[in-house]
Tab-separated table of C-alpha atoms in Angstrom:
chain	number	residue	atom	x	y	z
A	6	UNK	CA	0.000	0.000	0.000
A	7	UNK	CA	1.363	3.424	-0.974
A	8	UNK	CA	2.325	5.777	1.859
A	9	UNK	CA	3.448	9.007	0.147
A	10	UNK	CA	3.295	11.248	3.221
A	11	UNK	CA	5.205	8.780	5.390
A	12	UNK	CA	7.878	8.250	2.722
A	13	UNK	CA	8.187	11.982	2.061
A	14	UNK	CA	8.538	12.862	5.737
A	15	UNK	CA	11.037	10.038	6.333
A	16	UNK	CA	13.208	11.287	3.480
A	17	UNK	CA	13.031	14.889	4.668
A	18	UNK	CA	13.742	13.860	8.252
A	19	UNK	CA	16.943	12.103	7.217
A	20	UNK	CA	17.966	15.231	5.297
A	21	UNK	CA	17.308	17.458	8.337
A	22	UNK	CA	19.301	15.153	10.630
A	23	UNK	CA	22.236	15.279	8.210
A	24	UNK	CA	22.054	19.005	7.350
A	25	UNK	CA	22.032	20.173	10.967
A	26	UNK	CA	24.200	17.279	12.216
A	27	UNK	CA	21.621	16.642	14.904
A	28	UNK	CA	22.885	13.199	15.865
A	29	UNK	CA	26.634	13.867	15.669
A	30	UNK	CA	28.240	12.458	18.815
A	31	UNK	CA	24.888	11.276	20.176
A	32	UNK	CA	24.954	7.889	21.907
A	33	UNK	CA	21.489	7.950	23.459
A	34	UNK	CA	18.376	9.574	21.983
A	35	UNK	CA	15.578	10.494	24.400
A	36	UNK	CA	12.301	11.288	22.639
A	37	UNK	CA	9.814	13.472	24.501
A	38	UNK	CA	6.573	11.547	23.972
A	39	UNK	CA	3.307	13.188	25.041
A	40	UNK	CA	1.081	11.034	22.844
A	41	UNK	CA	0.079	14.008	20.685
A	42	UNK	CA	0.297	13.815	16.910
A	43	UNK	CA	3.655	15.584	16.605
A	44	UNK	CA	5.575	13.585	19.234
A	45	UNK	CA	3.996	10.312	18.069
A	46	UNK	CA	5.042	10.931	14.461
A	47	UNK	CA	8.544	11.959	15.587
A	48	UNK	CA	8.910	8.770	17.630
A	49	UNK	CA	7.856	6.528	14.733
A	50	UNK	CA	9.986	8.364	12.146
A	51	UNK	CA	13.080	8.283	14.358
A	52	UNK	CA	12.516	4.625	15.186
A	53	UNK	CA	12.467	3.890	11.441
A	54	UNK	CA	15.566	6.045	10.901
A	55	UNK	CA	17.583	3.699	13.081
A	56	UNK	CA	19.110	5.482	16.120
A	57	UNK	CA	18.856	3.812	19.533
A	58	UNK	CA	16.118	5.686	21.379
A	59	UNK	CA	13.929	5.756	24.460
A	60	UNK	CA	10.448	7.280	24.569
A	61	UNK	CA	9.919	9.391	27.693
A	62	UNK	CA	6.528	10.584	28.892
A	63	UNK	CA	6.464	13.376	31.479
A	64	UNK	CA	3.391	13.440	33.713
A	65	UNK	CA	3.087	16.985	35.060
A	66	UNK	CA	0.395	16.175	37.623
A	67	UNK	CA	-1.903	18.885	36.260
A	68	UNK	CA	-4.844	17.245	34.457
A	69	UNK	CA	-5.891	14.424	36.744
A	70	UNK	CA	-7.466	11.360	35.120
A	71	UNK	CA	-6.962	12.744	31.626
A	72	UNK	CA	-3.202	12.916	32.168
A	73	UNK	CA	-3.216	9.401	33.641
A	74	UNK	CA	-4.995	8.165	30.496
A	75	UNK	CA	-2.387	9.873	28.298
A	76	UNK	CA	0.427	8.130	30.190
A	77	UNK	CA	-1.243	4.722	29.882
A	78	UNK	CA	-1.864	5.234	26.142
A	79	UNK	CA	1.809	6.084	25.627
A	80	UNK	CA	2.949	3.057	27.632
A	81	UNK	CA	0.705	0.719	25.663
A	82	UNK	CA	1.673	2.309	22.310
A	83	UNK	CA	5.372	1.660	22.960
A	84	UNK	CA	4.794	-1.832	24.353
A	85	UNK	CA	2.902	-2.827	21.186
A	86	UNK	CA	5.852	-1.685	19.043
A	87	UNK	CA	8.619	-2.935	21.343
A	88	UNK	CA	9.942	0.590	21.905
A	89	UNK	CA	11.751	1.390	25.190
A	90	UNK	CA	9.493	3.577	27.358
A	91	UNK	CA	9.832	5.524	30.591
A	92	UNK	CA	7.160	7.353	32.596
A	93	UNK	CA	8.256	10.106	34.977
A	94	UNK	CA	6.089	12.192	37.330
A	95	UNK	CA	7.142	15.836	37.711
A	96	UNK	CA	4.685	16.848	40.497
A	97	UNK	CA	4.594	20.419	39.194
A	98	UNK	CA	1.940	21.825	41.620
A	99	UNK	CA	3.918	20.619	44.640
A	100	UNK	CA	7.198	22.006	43.296
A	101	UNK	CA	5.828	25.358	42.172
A	102	UNK	CA	7.670	28.289	43.745
A	103	UNK	CA	6.003	31.348	45.299
A	104	UNK	CA	4.808	33.811	42.623
A	105	UNK	CA	5.861	31.396	39.860
A	106	UNK	CA	3.295	30.865	37.113
A	107	UNK	CA	2.157	27.319	36.475
A	108	UNK	CA	3.574	27.472	32.941
A	109	UNK	CA	6.963	28.657	34.214
A	110	UNK	CA	6.988	25.997	36.941
A	111	UNK	CA	6.240	23.268	34.407
A	112	UNK	CA	9.027	24.462	32.116
A	113	UNK	CA	11.516	24.625	35.015
A	114	UNK	CA	10.555	21.140	36.198
A	115	UNK	CA	11.008	19.764	32.685
A	116	UNK	CA	14.442	21.344	32.316
A	117	UNK	CA	15.498	20.027	35.744
A	118	UNK	CA	14.287	16.566	34.800
A	119	UNK	CA	16.211	16.525	31.523
A	120	UNK	CA	19.316	17.790	33.320
A	121	UNK	CA	19.169	14.771	35.590
A	122	UNK	CA	18.158	12.225	32.954
A	123	UNK	CA	20.239	13.196	29.904
A	124	UNK	CA	23.885	12.176	29.936
A	125	UNK	CA	26.726	14.123	28.297
A	126	UNK	CA	26.342	12.155	25.042
A	127	UNK	CA	22.539	12.121	24.951
A	128	UNK	CA	20.158	14.298	22.958
A	129	UNK	CA	16.522	15.070	23.716
A	130	UNK	CA	14.288	15.050	20.622
A	131	UNK	CA	11.124	17.165	20.727
A	132	UNK	CA	8.278	17.256	18.210
A	133	UNK	CA	7.780	20.981	17.595
A	134	UNK	CA	6.838	21.740	13.992
A	135	UNK	CA	6.439	24.735	11.661
A	136	UNK	CA	2.988	25.699	12.959
A	137	UNK	CA	4.389	25.797	16.504
A	138	UNK	CA	7.133	28.131	15.263
A	139	UNK	CA	4.604	30.583	13.813
A	140	UNK	CA	2.559	30.575	17.011
A	141	UNK	CA	5.691	31.104	19.074
A	142	UNK	CA	6.791	33.942	16.778
A	143	UNK	CA	3.545	35.882	17.285
A	144	UNK	CA	3.366	35.186	21.018
A	145	UNK	CA	6.901	36.388	21.631
A	146	UNK	CA	6.494	39.345	19.288
A	147	UNK	CA	3.586	40.467	21.462
A	148	UNK	CA	5.844	40.162	24.523
A	149	UNK	CA	8.562	42.311	22.966
A	150	UNK	CA	11.157	39.566	22.491
A	151	UNK	CA	14.413	40.066	20.593
A	152	UNK	CA	15.391	37.878	17.628
A	153	UNK	CA	16.725	35.131	19.899
A	154	UNK	CA	13.376	34.992	21.663
A	155	UNK	CA	11.353	35.190	18.453
A	156	UNK	CA	13.223	32.175	17.099
A	157	UNK	CA	13.482	30.175	20.323
A	158	UNK	CA	12.541	26.962	18.491
A	159	UNK	CA	15.678	25.902	16.600
A	160	UNK	CA	16.771	22.576	15.103
A	161	UNK	CA	19.467	22.235	17.768
A	162	UNK	CA	19.839	24.032	21.039
A	163	UNK	CA	21.800	23.431	24.229
A	164	UNK	CA	20.026	24.728	27.335
A	165	UNK	CA	21.334	24.187	30.875
A	166	UNK	CA	23.749	21.554	29.576
A	167	UNK	CA	21.054	19.538	27.777
A	168	UNK	CA	21.186	19.095	24.003
A	169	UNK	CA	17.699	19.489	22.497
A	170	UNK	CA	16.972	18.673	18.867
A	171	UNK	CA	13.788	19.475	16.927
A	172	UNK	CA	13.846	17.645	13.592
A	173	UNK	CA	10.276	18.545	12.543
A	174	UNK	CA	10.518	22.341	12.389
A	175	UNK	CA	10.097	22.327	8.583
A	176	UNK	CA	7.041	20.069	8.752
A	177	UNK	CA	3.403	21.234	8.863
A	178	UNK	CA	0.782	19.943	11.290
A	179	UNK	CA	-1.462	18.654	8.495
A	180	UNK	CA	1.251	16.545	6.864
A	181	UNK	CA	2.315	15.150	10.222
A	182	UNK	CA	-1.241	13.946	10.868
A	183	UNK	CA	-1.450	12.511	7.341
A	184	UNK	CA	1.801	10.653	7.986
A	185	UNK	CA	0.389	9.170	11.188
A	186	UNK	CA	-2.686	7.875	9.414
A	187	UNK	CA	-0.400	6.097	6.948
A	188	UNK	CA	1.315	4.488	9.941
A	189	UNK	CA	-2.150	3.227	10.933
A	190	UNK	CA	-2.392	5.578	13.941
A	191	UNK	CA	-5.646	7.520	14.258
A	192	UNK	CA	-6.190	7.700	17.996
A	193	UNK	CA	-3.350	9.984	19.098
A	194	UNK	CA	-3.964	11.962	22.257
A	195	UNK	CA	-5.566	15.403	22.143
A	196	UNK	CA	-5.426	17.819	25.058
A	197	UNK	CA	-8.938	19.287	25.331
A	198	UNK	CA	-7.468	22.530	26.713
A	199	UNK	CA	-5.945	23.148	23.263
A	200	UNK	CA	-9.342	24.497	22.129
A	201	UNK	CA	-9.764	26.908	25.045
A	202	UNK	CA	-9.198	30.489	23.746
A	203	UNK	CA	-8.465	31.631	27.298
A	204	UNK	CA	-4.956	30.253	26.733
A	205	UNK	CA	-2.888	32.689	24.689
A	206	UNK	CA	-1.377	30.073	22.417
A	207	UNK	CA	-4.845	28.802	21.505
A	208	UNK	CA	-5.971	32.362	20.754
A	209	UNK	CA	-2.988	32.778	18.423
A	210	UNK	CA	-3.739	29.459	16.725
A	211	UNK	CA	-7.491	29.901	16.275
A	212	UNK	CA	-8.022	33.688	16.196
A	213	UNK	CA	-4.831	35.411	15.072
A	214	UNK	CA	-3.307	33.174	12.413
A	215	UNK	CA	-6.415	32.415	10.295
A	216	UNK	CA	-7.082	36.083	9.333
A	217	UNK	CA	-3.356	36.667	8.741
A	218	UNK	CA	-3.294	33.718	6.352
A	219	UNK	CA	-6.412	34.957	4.587
A	220	UNK	CA	-4.927	38.441	4.212
A	221	UNK	CA	-1.502	37.256	2.994
A	222	UNK	CA	-2.766	34.357	0.948
A	223	UNK	CA	-0.999	31.900	3.243
A	224	UNK	CA	1.802	32.005	5.802
A	225	UNK	CA	4.810	31.547	3.505
A	226	UNK	CA	5.955	35.177	4.104
A	227	UNK	CA	5.928	34.569	7.865
A	228	UNK	CA	7.988	31.404	7.484
A	229	UNK	CA	10.474	33.263	5.270
A	230	UNK	CA	10.784	36.033	7.866
A	231	UNK	CA	11.272	33.401	10.575
A	232	UNK	CA	14.151	31.829	8.646
A	233	UNK	CA	15.845	35.239	8.240
A	234	UNK	CA	15.372	36.001	11.939
A	235	UNK	CA	16.993	32.679	12.847
A	236	UNK	CA	20.054	33.621	10.811
A	237	UNK	CA	20.221	37.021	12.538
A	238	UNK	CA	19.867	35.438	15.973
A	239	UNK	CA	22.560	32.840	15.247
A	240	UNK	CA	24.972	35.600	14.203
A	241	UNK	CA	24.312	37.672	17.333
A	242	UNK	CA	24.602	34.659	19.630
A	243	UNK	CA	27.946	33.689	18.109
A	244	UNK	CA	29.168	37.246	18.665
A	245	UNK	CA	27.919	37.118	22.266
A	246	UNK	CA	29.786	33.876	22.929
A	247	UNK	CA	32.970	35.468	21.577
A	248	UNK	CA	32.442	38.508	23.834
A	249	UNK	CA	31.958	36.389	26.961
A	250	UNK	CA	35.702	36.188	27.645
A	251	UNK	CA	35.772	39.816	28.785
A	252	UNK	CA	33.452	39.257	31.744
A	253	UNK	CA	33.016	40.093	34.543
A	254	UNK	CA	34.881	43.337	33.776
A	255	UNK	CA	32.505	46.297	33.998
A	256	UNK	CA	34.377	48.273	31.325
A	257	UNK	CA	33.996	45.395	28.871
A	258	UNK	CA	30.224	45.282	29.383
A	259	UNK	CA	29.958	49.021	28.914
A	260	UNK	CA	31.466	48.782	25.419
A	261	UNK	CA	29.060	46.108	24.143
A	262	UNK	CA	26.504	46.871	21.466
A	263	UNK	CA	22.956	47.052	22.945
A	264	UNK	CA	22.010	43.926	20.966
A	265	UNK	CA	24.854	41.965	22.551
A	266	UNK	CA	24.467	43.024	26.186
A	267	UNK	CA	21.425	40.851	27.068
A	268	UNK	CA	22.875	37.865	25.224
A	269	UNK	CA	26.295	38.102	26.870
A	270	UNK	CA	24.638	38.603	30.241
A	271	UNK	CA	22.464	35.514	29.695
A	272	UNK	CA	25.476	33.351	28.866
A	273	UNK	CA	27.394	34.596	31.896
A	274	UNK	CA	24.478	34.169	34.309
A	275	UNK	CA	23.715	30.689	33.000
A	276	UNK	CA	27.321	29.599	33.409
A	277	UNK	CA	27.541	31.017	36.929
A	278	UNK	CA	24.219	29.650	38.199
A	279	UNK	CA	24.166	26.312	36.392
A	280	UNK	CA	20.793	26.880	34.743
A	281	UNK	CA	19.443	28.862	31.834
A	282	UNK	CA	18.768	32.399	33.061
A	283	UNK	CA	17.089	34.944	30.804
A	284	UNK	CA	17.496	38.415	32.351
A	285	UNK	CA	14.374	40.556	32.144
A	286	UNK	CA	14.253	43.671	30.000
A	287	UNK	CA	14.053	45.781	33.177
A	288	UNK	CA	17.187	44.148	34.606
A	289	UNK	CA	19.131	44.721	31.373
A	290	UNK	CA	18.037	48.362	31.207
A	291	UNK	CA	19.007	48.944	34.848
A	292	UNK	CA	22.412	47.421	34.219
A	293	UNK	CA	22.834	49.561	31.112
A	294	UNK	CA	22.183	52.704	33.183
A	295	UNK	CA	24.574	51.596	35.917
A	296	UNK	CA	27.356	50.943	33.419
A	297	UNK	CA	27.431	54.563	32.262
A	298	UNK	CA	27.405	56.018	35.769
A	299	UNK	CA	30.592	56.869	37.638
A	300	UNK	CA	31.403	54.231	40.231
A	301	UNK	CA	29.414	55.367	43.267
A	302	UNK	CA	29.324	52.149	45.257
A	303	UNK	CA	27.614	48.786	45.037
A	304	UNK	CA	24.121	48.595	43.518
A	305	UNK	CA	21.898	45.526	43.450
A	306	UNK	CA	19.730	44.619	40.459
A	307	UNK	CA	17.171	41.906	41.358
A	308	UNK	CA	17.002	38.997	38.924
A	309	UNK	CA	14.384	36.987	40.813
A	310	UNK	CA	14.538	33.752	42.859
A	311	UNK	CA	16.767	35.387	45.466
A	312	UNK	CA	19.495	36.329	42.976
A	313	UNK	CA	20.847	39.869	42.631
A	314	UNK	CA	23.232	41.222	40.029
A	315	UNK	CA	25.846	43.418	41.674
A	316	UNK	CA	27.007	46.464	39.719
A	317	UNK	CA	29.843	48.211	41.469
A	318	UNK	CA	33.591	48.498	41.345
A	319	UNK	CA	35.503	47.170	38.384
A	320	UNK	CA	33.508	43.954	37.997
A	321	UNK	CA	29.914	42.822	38.072
A	322	UNK	CA	29.020	40.015	40.441
A	323	UNK	CA	26.201	37.878	41.783
A	324	UNK	CA	24.617	37.704	45.193
A	325	UNK	CA	22.471	34.678	45.970
A	326	UNK	CA	20.228	33.964	48.904
A	327	UNK	CA	22.165	31.977	51.470
A	328	UNK	CA	21.156	28.314	51.222
A	329	UNK	CA	20.531	26.266	54.319
A	330	UNK	CA	23.326	24.094	55.616
A	331	UNK	CA	23.940	21.069	53.438
A	332	UNK	CA	24.958	17.774	55.011
A	333	UNK	CA	27.479	16.044	52.761
A	334	UNK	CA	28.152	12.329	53.240
A	335	UNK	CA	30.997	12.331	50.821
A	336	UNK	CA	31.613	8.566	50.787
A	337	UNK	CA	28.075	7.966	49.522
A	338	UNK	CA	27.719	11.129	47.429
A	339	UNK	CA	30.988	11.859	45.644
A	340	UNK	CA	29.543	14.907	43.826
A	341	UNK	CA	27.463	17.389	45.792
A	342	UNK	CA	25.725	20.219	43.974
A	343	UNK	CA	25.320	23.334	46.097
A	344	UNK	CA	21.800	24.822	45.868
A	345	UNK	CA	21.535	28.197	44.180
A	346	UNK	CA	25.231	28.595	43.407
A	347	UNK	CA	25.826	26.418	40.358
A	348	UNK	CA	28.957	25.042	42.112
A	349	UNK	CA	29.773	21.387	42.743
A	350	UNK	CA	31.940	19.822	45.454
A	351	UNK	CA	33.510	16.465	44.637
A	352	UNK	CA	35.384	13.943	46.770
A	353	UNK	CA	37.764	11.131	45.804
A	354	UNK	CA	39.956	8.792	47.853
A	355	UNK	CA	43.484	8.833	46.421
A	356	UNK	CA	47.033	7.890	47.420
A	357	UNK	CA	48.561	10.623	49.558
A	358	UNK	CA	50.184	13.105	47.165
A	359	UNK	CA	53.814	14.140	47.351
A	360	UNK	CA	54.814	17.560	48.649
A	361	UNK	CA	55.233	18.943	45.119
A	362	UNK	CA	51.679	17.955	44.187
A	363	UNK	CA	50.367	19.575	47.347
A	364	UNK	CA	52.139	22.820	46.516
A	365	UNK	CA	50.800	22.725	42.938
A	366	UNK	CA	47.182	22.308	44.029
A	367	UNK	CA	45.275	25.554	43.669
A	368	UNK	CA	42.710	26.967	46.094
A	369	UNK	CA	39.960	24.888	44.437
A	370	UNK	CA	41.598	21.566	45.415
A	371	UNK	CA	42.620	20.313	48.853
A	372	UNK	CA	43.824	17.012	50.315
A	373	UNK	CA	42.985	15.740	53.793
A	374	UNK	CA	44.229	12.624	55.570
A	375	UNK	CA	41.519	10.032	54.897
A	376	UNK	CA	41.654	8.509	58.382
A	377	UNK	CA	41.008	11.895	60.022
A	378	UNK	CA	38.203	13.163	57.776
A	379	UNK	CA	34.708	12.466	59.145
A	380	UNK	CA	32.321	10.690	56.785
A	381	UNK	CA	29.782	13.482	57.311
A	382	UNK	CA	30.648	17.087	56.561
A	383	UNK	CA	28.566	20.252	56.579
A	384	UNK	CA	28.679	22.815	53.776
A	385	UNK	CA	27.371	26.344	54.332
A	386	UNK	CA	28.028	29.981	53.557
A	387	UNK	CA	30.268	32.291	55.536
A	388	UNK	CA	28.800	34.021	58.585
A	389	UNK	CA	30.222	37.013	60.424
A	390	UNK	CA	32.268	35.704	63.328
A	391	UNK	CA	33.452	32.515	61.596
A	392	UNK	CA	37.047	31.590	62.419
A	393	UNK	CA	39.538	29.017	61.135
A	394	UNK	CA	43.104	27.907	61.861
A	395	UNK	CA	44.708	28.429	58.427
A	396	UNK	CA	47.192	25.859	57.162
A	397	UNK	CA	50.653	26.745	58.443
A	398	UNK	CA	49.251	28.612	61.478
A	399	UNK	CA	48.550	27.567	65.060
A	400	UNK	CA	45.902	30.074	66.109
A	401	UNK	CA	42.447	30.716	64.674
A	402	UNK	CA	41.903	33.774	62.530
A	403	UNK	CA	38.643	35.460	61.545
A	404	UNK	CA	37.679	34.254	58.079
A	405	UNK	CA	36.665	37.862	57.444
A	406	UNK	CA	40.356	38.749	57.601
A	407	UNK	CA	41.198	36.063	55.027
A	408	UNK	CA	38.612	37.544	52.669
A	409	UNK	CA	39.956	41.042	53.232
A	410	UNK	CA	43.526	39.902	52.678
A	411	UNK	CA	42.467	38.416	49.328
A	412	UNK	CA	40.565	41.650	48.429
A	413	UNK	CA	37.241	39.797	48.193
A	414	UNK	CA	34.354	42.233	48.700
A	415	UNK	CA	31.566	41.373	51.110
A	416	UNK	CA	28.984	40.729	48.406
A	417	UNK	CA	31.187	38.034	46.855
A	418	UNK	CA	31.858	36.123	50.063
A	419	UNK	CA	28.767	33.861	49.807
A	420	UNK	CA	30.335	32.460	46.612
A	421	UNK	CA	32.945	30.642	48.760
A	422	UNK	CA	31.400	27.582	50.473
A	423	UNK	CA	32.639	26.705	53.945
A	424	UNK	CA	33.290	23.015	54.590
A	425	UNK	CA	32.837	22.170	58.260
A	426	UNK	CA	33.888	19.020	60.173
A	427	UNK	CA	32.710	18.551	63.750
A	428	UNK	CA	31.849	22.231	64.064
A	429	UNK	CA	35.235	23.466	62.818
A	430	UNK	CA	35.751	25.136	59.442
A	431	UNK	CA	38.324	23.046	57.562
A	432	UNK	CA	38.190	24.700	54.151
A	433	UNK	CA	37.015	27.975	52.672
A	434	UNK	CA	36.526	26.384	49.257
A	435	UNK	CA	38.260	28.362	46.567
A	436	UNK	CA	40.309	30.416	49.036
A	437	UNK	CA	42.175	28.675	51.881
A	438	UNK	CA	42.284	25.404	53.791
A	439	UNK	CA	42.687	24.820	57.498
A	440	UNK	CA	45.537	23.076	59.307
A	441	UNK	CA	43.133	20.192	60.010
A	442	UNK	CA	44.123	16.652	58.841
A	443	UNK	CA	47.196	17.650	56.886
A	444	UNK	CA	49.175	15.248	54.707
A	445	UNK	CA	52.162	14.432	56.886
A	446	UNK	CA	54.974	12.031	55.804
A	447	UNK	CA	53.293	9.030	57.470
A	448	UNK	CA	49.922	9.481	55.747
A	449	UNK	CA	49.302	6.951	52.980
A	450	UNK	CA	45.711	7.678	51.899
A	451	UNK	CA	44.076	11.034	51.309
A	452	UNK	CA	40.710	12.468	50.361
A	453	UNK	CA	40.828	14.999	47.551
A	454	UNK	CA	38.091	17.630	47.741
A	455	UNK	CA	37.543	19.807	44.715
A	456	UNK	CA	35.366	22.838	44.050
A	457	UNK	CA	33.997	23.121	40.522
A	458	UNK	CA	32.796	26.676	40.099
A	459	UNK	CA	31.895	26.120	36.454
A	460	UNK	CA	28.846	23.848	36.552
A	461	UNK	CA	28.124	20.926	34.264
A	462	UNK	CA	25.585	23.071	32.422
A	463	UNK	CA	27.146	24.632	29.372
A	464	UNK	CA	26.193	28.052	28.093
A	465	UNK	CA	23.141	28.103	25.871
A	466	UNK	CA	23.966	27.579	22.199
A	467	UNK	CA	21.869	26.919	19.156
A	468	UNK	CA	21.848	26.300	15.457
């Protein structure tokens, strides 16, 4: 039986995968599978194309029995075709933050899930198509987005360290549904809220786009404009990545073109905090004003979620809300992410290093005698009054003095985690260690602690 739509889409999909090199270096392909027409077609087309894949259904906990039915349909669909399947519950309502919209909470929970599930050589395939791109274009245009925002749906994009690919962006909704029918699938899942005009995206789909198409004789001009905007955004984002090396110098920021400032700031914030951070227009404008003022002291620019951008002195900085104390059982948890900072502490048992290796270790790496290091440590931020016996000394000194000696301003001090053993500070991570549990000539085994201030998440890139 002839299947022209299926054959046409399969051929075009292979061309898209090759043209954008979407699977280069990919060892595991995770397919976001909602059960809707677009994700179902993507799953079947990719399965036919040959890469090893896993279908993943995310249950947001928002639509009750209807969402449960979607999850069961997806499970059964994959079981019937012998496709690997995973169901994960995100519990969005329970994890929603104060003053966070439900849509924003769902997006954050999805990103956090993919960060934990996707490995360094995995890609996440999503089923967005050309009609989604047009709806997104109009929605973001109404919000005042720049070209990067207007073209947020790209064939390949790395966000918060996760590689997302969207192979169907050149495909139309109608041909995707025709392809599914040729696969023998006619019962894909439909979210009944997709018809509710109270949701902005539905209003764009059902009320905005039809008259535009009637007026223009179709939407080909919009798609052509979208392609040009993608090229513009790619060019600006490449320039922003090249300009990132000059941060956090205030003078460097002040010389940036207005189109580059928000993009450079986004890359820098995302790298520092370990998650994709899009600074608001108000925050960018406030920073722009501060950059042209004479240095008159430290000024805070709120970025939300307890994070402030610090504009003052020769460099910009970040101030984050102090997290609660973190208990670190380093033998069981060799890598400990520190909430809100984007930093990671790691531990490894190693042979005791020689004196030369100890001298070569920078402030981000320390070695303690394994036998003397408790299995449970506490990690927290600096507090006024904290003291430590620095390595090479015999009396405690205020940690405030160590910061001052290193010319670290007060607003930057929360960036340096304190590692505490039995109530005593043994390491100001990134600055100085204590005399505690040193590597003496008789010590044979050591524990290496390391602070990684650049998180696993890579800056956001796209193509």
